[in-house]
mmCIF file of C-alpha atoms in Angstrom:
data_model
loop_
_atom_site.group_PDB
_atom_site.id
_atom_site.type_symbol
_atom_site.label_atom_id
_atom_site.label_comp_id
_atom_site.label_asym_id
_atom_site.label_seq_id
_atom_site.Cartn_x
_atom_site.Cartn_y
_atom_site.Cartn_z
ATOM 1 C CA MET A 3 -92.901 -13.879 -55.912
ATOM 2 C CA LYS A 4 -90.662 -14.782 -58.658
ATOM 3 C CA ILE A 5 -90.995 -11.368 -60.038
ATOM 4 C CA PHE A 6 -90.392 -9.917 -56.741
ATOM 5 C CA SER A 7 -87.246 -11.995 -56.224
ATOM 6 C CA LEU A 8 -86.087 -11.091 -59.612
ATOM 7 C CA PHE A 9 -86.680 -7.521 -58.915
ATOM 8 C CA LEU A 10 -84.682 -7.813 -55.743
ATOM 9 C CA VAL A 11 -81.840 -9.543 -57.503
ATOM 10 C CA ALA A 12 -81.856 -6.882 -60.220
ATOM 11 C CA LEU A 13 -81.914 -4.184 -57.635
ATOM 12 C CA TRP A 14 -79.176 -5.804 -55.838
ATOM 13 C CA LEU A 15 -77.066 -6.179 -58.916
ATOM 14 C CA GLY A 16 -77.860 -2.670 -60.115
ATOM 15 C CA GLY A 17 -77.388 -1.188 -56.709
ATOM 16 C CA GLY A 18 -74.041 -2.910 -56.283
ATOM 17 C CA VAL A 19 -72.496 -0.884 -59.123
ATOM 18 C CA GLY A 20 -73.346 2.377 -57.351
ATOM 19 C CA VAL A 21 -72.089 1.071 -54.070
ATOM 20 C CA ARG A 22 -68.842 0.034 -55.644
ATOM 21 C CA ALA A 23 -68.295 3.550 -57.006
ATOM 22 C CA GLU A 24 -69.032 4.992 -53.594
ATOM 23 C CA ASP A 25 -66.658 2.500 -52.020
ATOM 24 C CA ALA A 26 -63.797 3.751 -54.195
ATOM 25 C CA ALA A 27 -64.486 7.366 -53.202
ATOM 26 C CA ILE A 28 -64.785 6.412 -49.567
ATOM 27 C CA GLU A 29 -61.626 4.372 -49.784
ATOM 28 C CA GLU A 30 -59.804 7.332 -51.320
ATOM 29 C CA ARG A 31 -61.041 9.581 -48.514
ATOM 30 C CA LEU A 32 -60.022 6.983 -45.962
ATOM 31 C CA ASN A 33 -56.542 6.824 -47.470
ATOM 32 C CA LYS A 34 -56.274 10.634 -47.310
ATOM 33 C CA LEU A 35 -57.479 10.661 -43.706
ATOM 34 C CA SER A 36 -55.143 7.819 -42.868
ATOM 35 C CA GLY A 37 -52.225 9.799 -44.345
ATOM 36 C CA LEU A 38 -53.221 12.915 -42.351
ATOM 37 C CA VAL A 39 -53.479 10.885 -39.146
ATOM 38 C CA GLN A 40 -50.075 9.370 -39.821
ATOM 39 C CA ASP A 41 -48.579 12.862 -40.415
ATOM 40 C CA LEU A 42 -50.143 14.093 -37.153
ATOM 41 C CA GLN A 43 -48.726 11.114 -35.282
ATOM 42 C CA GLU A 44 -45.239 11.799 -36.698
ATOM 43 C CA PHE A 45 -45.536 15.501 -35.779
ATOM 44 C CA LYS A 46 -46.686 14.536 -32.281
ATOM 45 C CA GLU A 47 -43.714 12.182 -31.922
ATOM 46 C CA SER A 48 -41.231 14.889 -32.985
ATOM 47 C CA GLN A 49 -42.791 17.321 -30.483
ATOM 48 C CA ARG A 50 -42.575 14.684 -27.749
ATOM 49 C CA LYS A 51 -38.849 14.269 -28.498
ATOM 50 C CA GLN A 52 -38.306 18.057 -28.383
ATOM 51 C CA ILE A 53 -40.149 18.254 -25.057
ATOM 52 C CA GLU A 54 -37.998 15.433 -23.660
ATOM 53 C CA ALA A 55 -34.817 17.224 -24.804
ATOM 54 C CA LEU A 56 -35.978 20.480 -23.182
ATOM 55 C CA GLY A 57 -36.837 18.577 -19.998
ATOM 56 C CA LYS A 58 -33.332 17.106 -19.907
ATOM 57 C CA GLU A 59 -31.800 20.578 -20.370
ATOM 58 C CA VAL A 60 -33.933 21.968 -17.539
ATOM 59 C CA SER A 61 -32.870 19.067 -15.287
ATOM 60 C CA SER A 62 -29.219 19.651 -16.181
ATOM 61 C CA LEU A 63 -29.502 23.364 -15.390
ATOM 62 C CA ARG A 64 -31.183 22.596 -12.059
ATOM 63 C CA GLU A 65 -28.353 20.222 -11.150
ATOM 64 C CA GLN A 66 -25.766 22.860 -12.047
ATOM 65 C CA LEU A 67 -27.549 25.451 -9.938
ATOM 66 C CA ALA A 68 -27.784 23.035 -7.004
ATOM 67 C CA LYS A 69 -24.040 22.268 -7.028
ATOM 68 C CA PRO A 70 -21.772 24.751 -5.205
ATOM 69 C CA THR A 71 -19.199 26.140 -7.630
ATOM 70 C CA GLY A 72 -16.680 27.459 -5.110
ATOM 71 C CA ASP A 73 -16.777 30.930 -6.681
ATOM 72 C CA TYR A 74 -18.302 32.485 -3.591
ATOM 73 C CA ALA A 75 -16.776 33.789 -0.395
ATOM 74 C CA SER A 76 -17.778 32.536 3.012
ATOM 75 C CA ARG A 77 -18.464 34.880 5.900
ATOM 76 C CA GLU A 78 -15.099 33.927 7.365
ATOM 77 C CA ASP A 79 -13.350 34.921 4.126
ATOM 78 C CA VAL A 80 -15.148 38.264 4.101
ATOM 79 C CA ARG A 81 -14.246 38.858 7.763
ATOM 80 C CA LYS A 82 -10.560 38.096 7.121
ATOM 81 C CA LEU A 83 -10.561 40.385 4.114
ATOM 82 C CA ALA A 84 -12.127 43.186 6.165
ATOM 83 C CA GLU A 85 -9.460 42.749 8.873
ATOM 84 C CA ALA A 86 -6.699 42.860 6.269
ATOM 85 C CA VAL A 87 -8.136 46.045 4.766
ATOM 86 C CA GLN A 88 -8.347 47.655 8.219
ATOM 87 C CA LYS A 89 -4.737 46.685 8.966
ATOM 88 C CA ILE A 90 -3.552 48.118 5.660
ATOM 89 C CA ASP A 91 -5.526 51.305 6.295
ATOM 90 C CA GLN A 92 -4.009 51.654 9.784
ATOM 91 C CA ASN A 93 -0.509 51.134 8.363
ATOM 92 C CA ARG A 94 -1.262 53.784 5.747
ATOM 93 C CA LYS A 95 -2.335 56.232 8.471
ATOM 94 C CA ASP A 96 0.796 55.486 10.523
ATOM 95 C CA ASP A 97 2.978 56.008 7.465
ATOM 96 C CA ASN A 98 1.219 59.311 6.747
ATOM 97 C CA GLU A 99 1.961 60.487 10.288
ATOM 98 C CA LYS A 100 5.621 59.461 9.980
ATOM 99 C CA ILE A 101 5.931 61.209 6.643
ATOM 100 C CA ALA A 102 4.305 64.353 8.044
ATOM 101 C CA LYS A 103 6.767 64.351 10.974
ATOM 102 C CA GLN A 104 9.706 63.864 8.624
ATOM 103 C CA ILE A 105 8.526 66.727 6.428
ATOM 104 C CA GLU A 106 8.090 68.886 9.514
ATOM 105 C CA ASN A 107 11.626 68.027 10.684
ATOM 106 C CA ILE A 108 13.035 68.764 7.247
ATOM 107 C CA GLY A 109 11.203 72.095 7.269
ATOM 108 C CA LYS A 110 12.685 72.959 10.662
ATOM 109 C CA VAL A 111 16.184 72.053 9.545
ATOM 110 C CA ALA A 112 15.789 74.053 6.342
ATOM 111 C CA ALA A 113 14.521 77.042 8.318
ATOM 112 C CA GLY A 114 17.366 76.711 10.820
ATOM 113 C CA GLY A 115 15.090 75.784 13.712
ATOM 114 C CA GLY A 116 16.056 72.133 13.931
ATOM 115 C CA LYS A 117 19.103 70.626 15.522
ATOM 116 C CA LYS A 118 21.996 70.497 13.162
ATOM 117 C CA LEU A 119 24.840 68.154 13.577
ATOM 118 C CA PRO A 120 28.023 70.106 13.990
ATOM 119 C CA LYS A 121 30.213 69.995 10.934
ATOM 120 C CA PRO A 122 33.718 69.006 11.685
ATOM 121 C CA ALA A 123 35.823 72.067 11.168
ATOM 122 C CA PRO A 124 38.756 71.496 8.881
ATOM 123 C CA ILE A 125 41.870 72.288 10.802
ATOM 124 C CA VAL A 126 44.176 74.557 8.914
ATOM 125 C CA GLU A 127 47.865 74.506 9.674
ATOM 126 C CA GLU A 128 48.936 76.280 12.797
ATOM 127 C CA HIS A 129 50.536 79.585 12.256
ATOM 128 C CA PRO A 130 51.475 82.366 14.566
ATOM 129 C CA ARG A 131 49.269 85.364 14.430
ATOM 130 C CA VAL A 132 50.277 88.703 15.703
ATOM 131 C CA ARG A 133 47.623 90.157 17.835
ATOM 132 C CA GLY A 134 48.282 93.641 18.959
ATOM 133 C CA PRO A 135 51.142 94.611 21.193
ATOM 134 C CA GLY A 136 50.918 91.365 23.167
ATOM 135 C CA GLY A 137 52.865 89.286 20.673
ATOM 136 C CA ASN A 138 52.228 85.940 19.006
ATOM 137 C CA GLU A 139 49.205 83.755 19.529
ATOM 138 C CA ASN A 140 48.948 80.170 18.233
ATOM 139 C CA GLY A 141 45.771 78.917 16.544
ATOM 140 C CA PHE A 142 44.006 77.881 13.375
ATOM 141 C CA GLU A 143 42.489 79.719 10.489
ATOM 142 C CA TYR A 144 38.976 78.471 9.600
ATOM 143 C CA GLU A 145 36.909 79.248 6.491
ATOM 144 C CA ILE A 146 33.162 79.611 7.167
ATOM 145 C CA GLN A 147 30.984 77.090 5.345
ATOM 146 C CA SER A 148 27.260 77.032 4.663
ATOM 147 C CA GLY A 149 25.240 76.393 7.822
ATOM 148 C CA ASP A 150 28.113 77.067 10.232
ATOM 149 C CA THR A 151 27.612 78.837 13.525
ATOM 150 C CA LEU A 152 30.320 79.793 15.994
ATOM 151 C CA SER A 153 29.020 77.263 18.504
ATOM 152 C CA THR A 154 29.157 74.374 15.972
ATOM 153 C CA ILE A 155 32.669 75.414 14.979
ATOM 154 C CA ALA A 156 33.798 75.559 18.634
ATOM 155 C CA GLN A 157 32.171 72.171 19.308
ATOM 156 C CA ALA A 158 33.929 70.597 16.311
ATOM 157 C CA TYR A 159 37.316 71.874 17.521
ATOM 158 C CA ARG A 160 36.611 70.639 21.057
ATOM 159 C CA GLU A 161 35.918 67.171 19.634
ATOM 160 C CA LYS A 162 39.352 67.304 17.990
ATOM 161 C CA GLY A 163 41.018 68.119 21.286
ATOM 162 C CA VAL A 164 41.288 71.896 20.966
ATOM 163 C CA LYS A 165 39.660 73.289 24.098
ATOM 164 C CA VAL A 166 38.307 76.552 22.790
ATOM 165 C CA THR A 167 35.302 78.575 23.961
ATOM 166 C CA LEU A 168 33.034 81.012 22.142
ATOM 167 C CA ASP A 169 34.426 83.829 24.248
ATOM 168 C CA GLN A 170 37.981 82.996 23.135
ATOM 169 C CA ILE A 171 36.876 82.978 19.459
ATOM 170 C CA TYR A 172 35.211 86.398 19.893
ATOM 171 C CA LYS A 173 38.309 87.845 21.591
ATOM 172 C CA ALA A 174 40.608 86.459 18.858
ATOM 173 C CA ASN A 175 38.474 88.014 16.076
ATOM 174 C CA ASP A 176 37.798 91.678 16.810
ATOM 175 C CA GLY A 177 34.407 92.885 15.589
ATOM 176 C CA LEU A 178 33.171 89.355 14.822
ATOM 177 C CA ASN A 179 29.364 89.079 14.751
ATOM 178 C CA GLU A 180 27.840 85.615 14.528
ATOM 179 C CA LYS A 181 24.807 86.930 12.642
ATOM 180 C CA SER A 182 26.952 88.438 9.912
ATOM 181 C CA LEU A 183 29.054 85.345 9.116
ATOM 182 C CA LYS A 184 29.506 84.806 5.373
ATOM 183 C CA VAL A 185 30.443 81.658 3.482
ATOM 184 C CA GLY A 186 34.136 81.843 2.608
ATOM 185 C CA GLN A 187 34.936 84.315 5.429
ATOM 186 C CA LYS A 188 38.055 83.348 7.391
ATOM 187 C CA ILE A 189 38.199 83.505 11.168
ATOM 188 C CA PHE A 190 40.932 82.709 13.646
ATOM 189 C CA ILE A 191 40.431 79.891 16.168
ATOM 190 C CA PRO A 192 42.878 80.351 19.057
ATOM 191 C CA LYS A 193 44.666 77.346 20.504
ATOM 192 C CA PRO A 194 44.735 77.702 24.252
ATOM 193 C CA PRO A 195 48.008 76.831 25.956
ATOM 194 C CA ALA A 196 48.093 73.245 27.098
#
């Protein structure tokens, strides 16, 4: 048994050298694995922090979307705007009608179809005019102006107190034709006796 014990002790001592060499290799592998595990844990921690930051951003965006910003119009605002647009459009249509009527009136006046205000006839100094064998006749000499008619001339003199008629103007101006009046032409306006 002594031999056997010795053999066991020798085996144990001899086997311990091999185990120690294996222990160093295993320890080196363990250190490498430990370093890898530590790197993975650090990577996992950095990813966790990134995920938390993204989660906070998502929460912030949700809060911003949930809050009303005031940049929208209510139905009442839209209704008021529509009414204002309709009112403006109606005013535009009314103005167009007024403008069209004014243009039409201007066209009538330019064509001579509209009512013209009588131009006041300038009264030229009275002078006697010999008219045939009958003798002197008192009156005024008038120079035709643009747009004048015999009726507007007679009306202007009536407004100044000279009671003259178209018939009297025709009789005082032999051969006078209202349609052939020319600007600058002189006619005689008789002054009836008072």
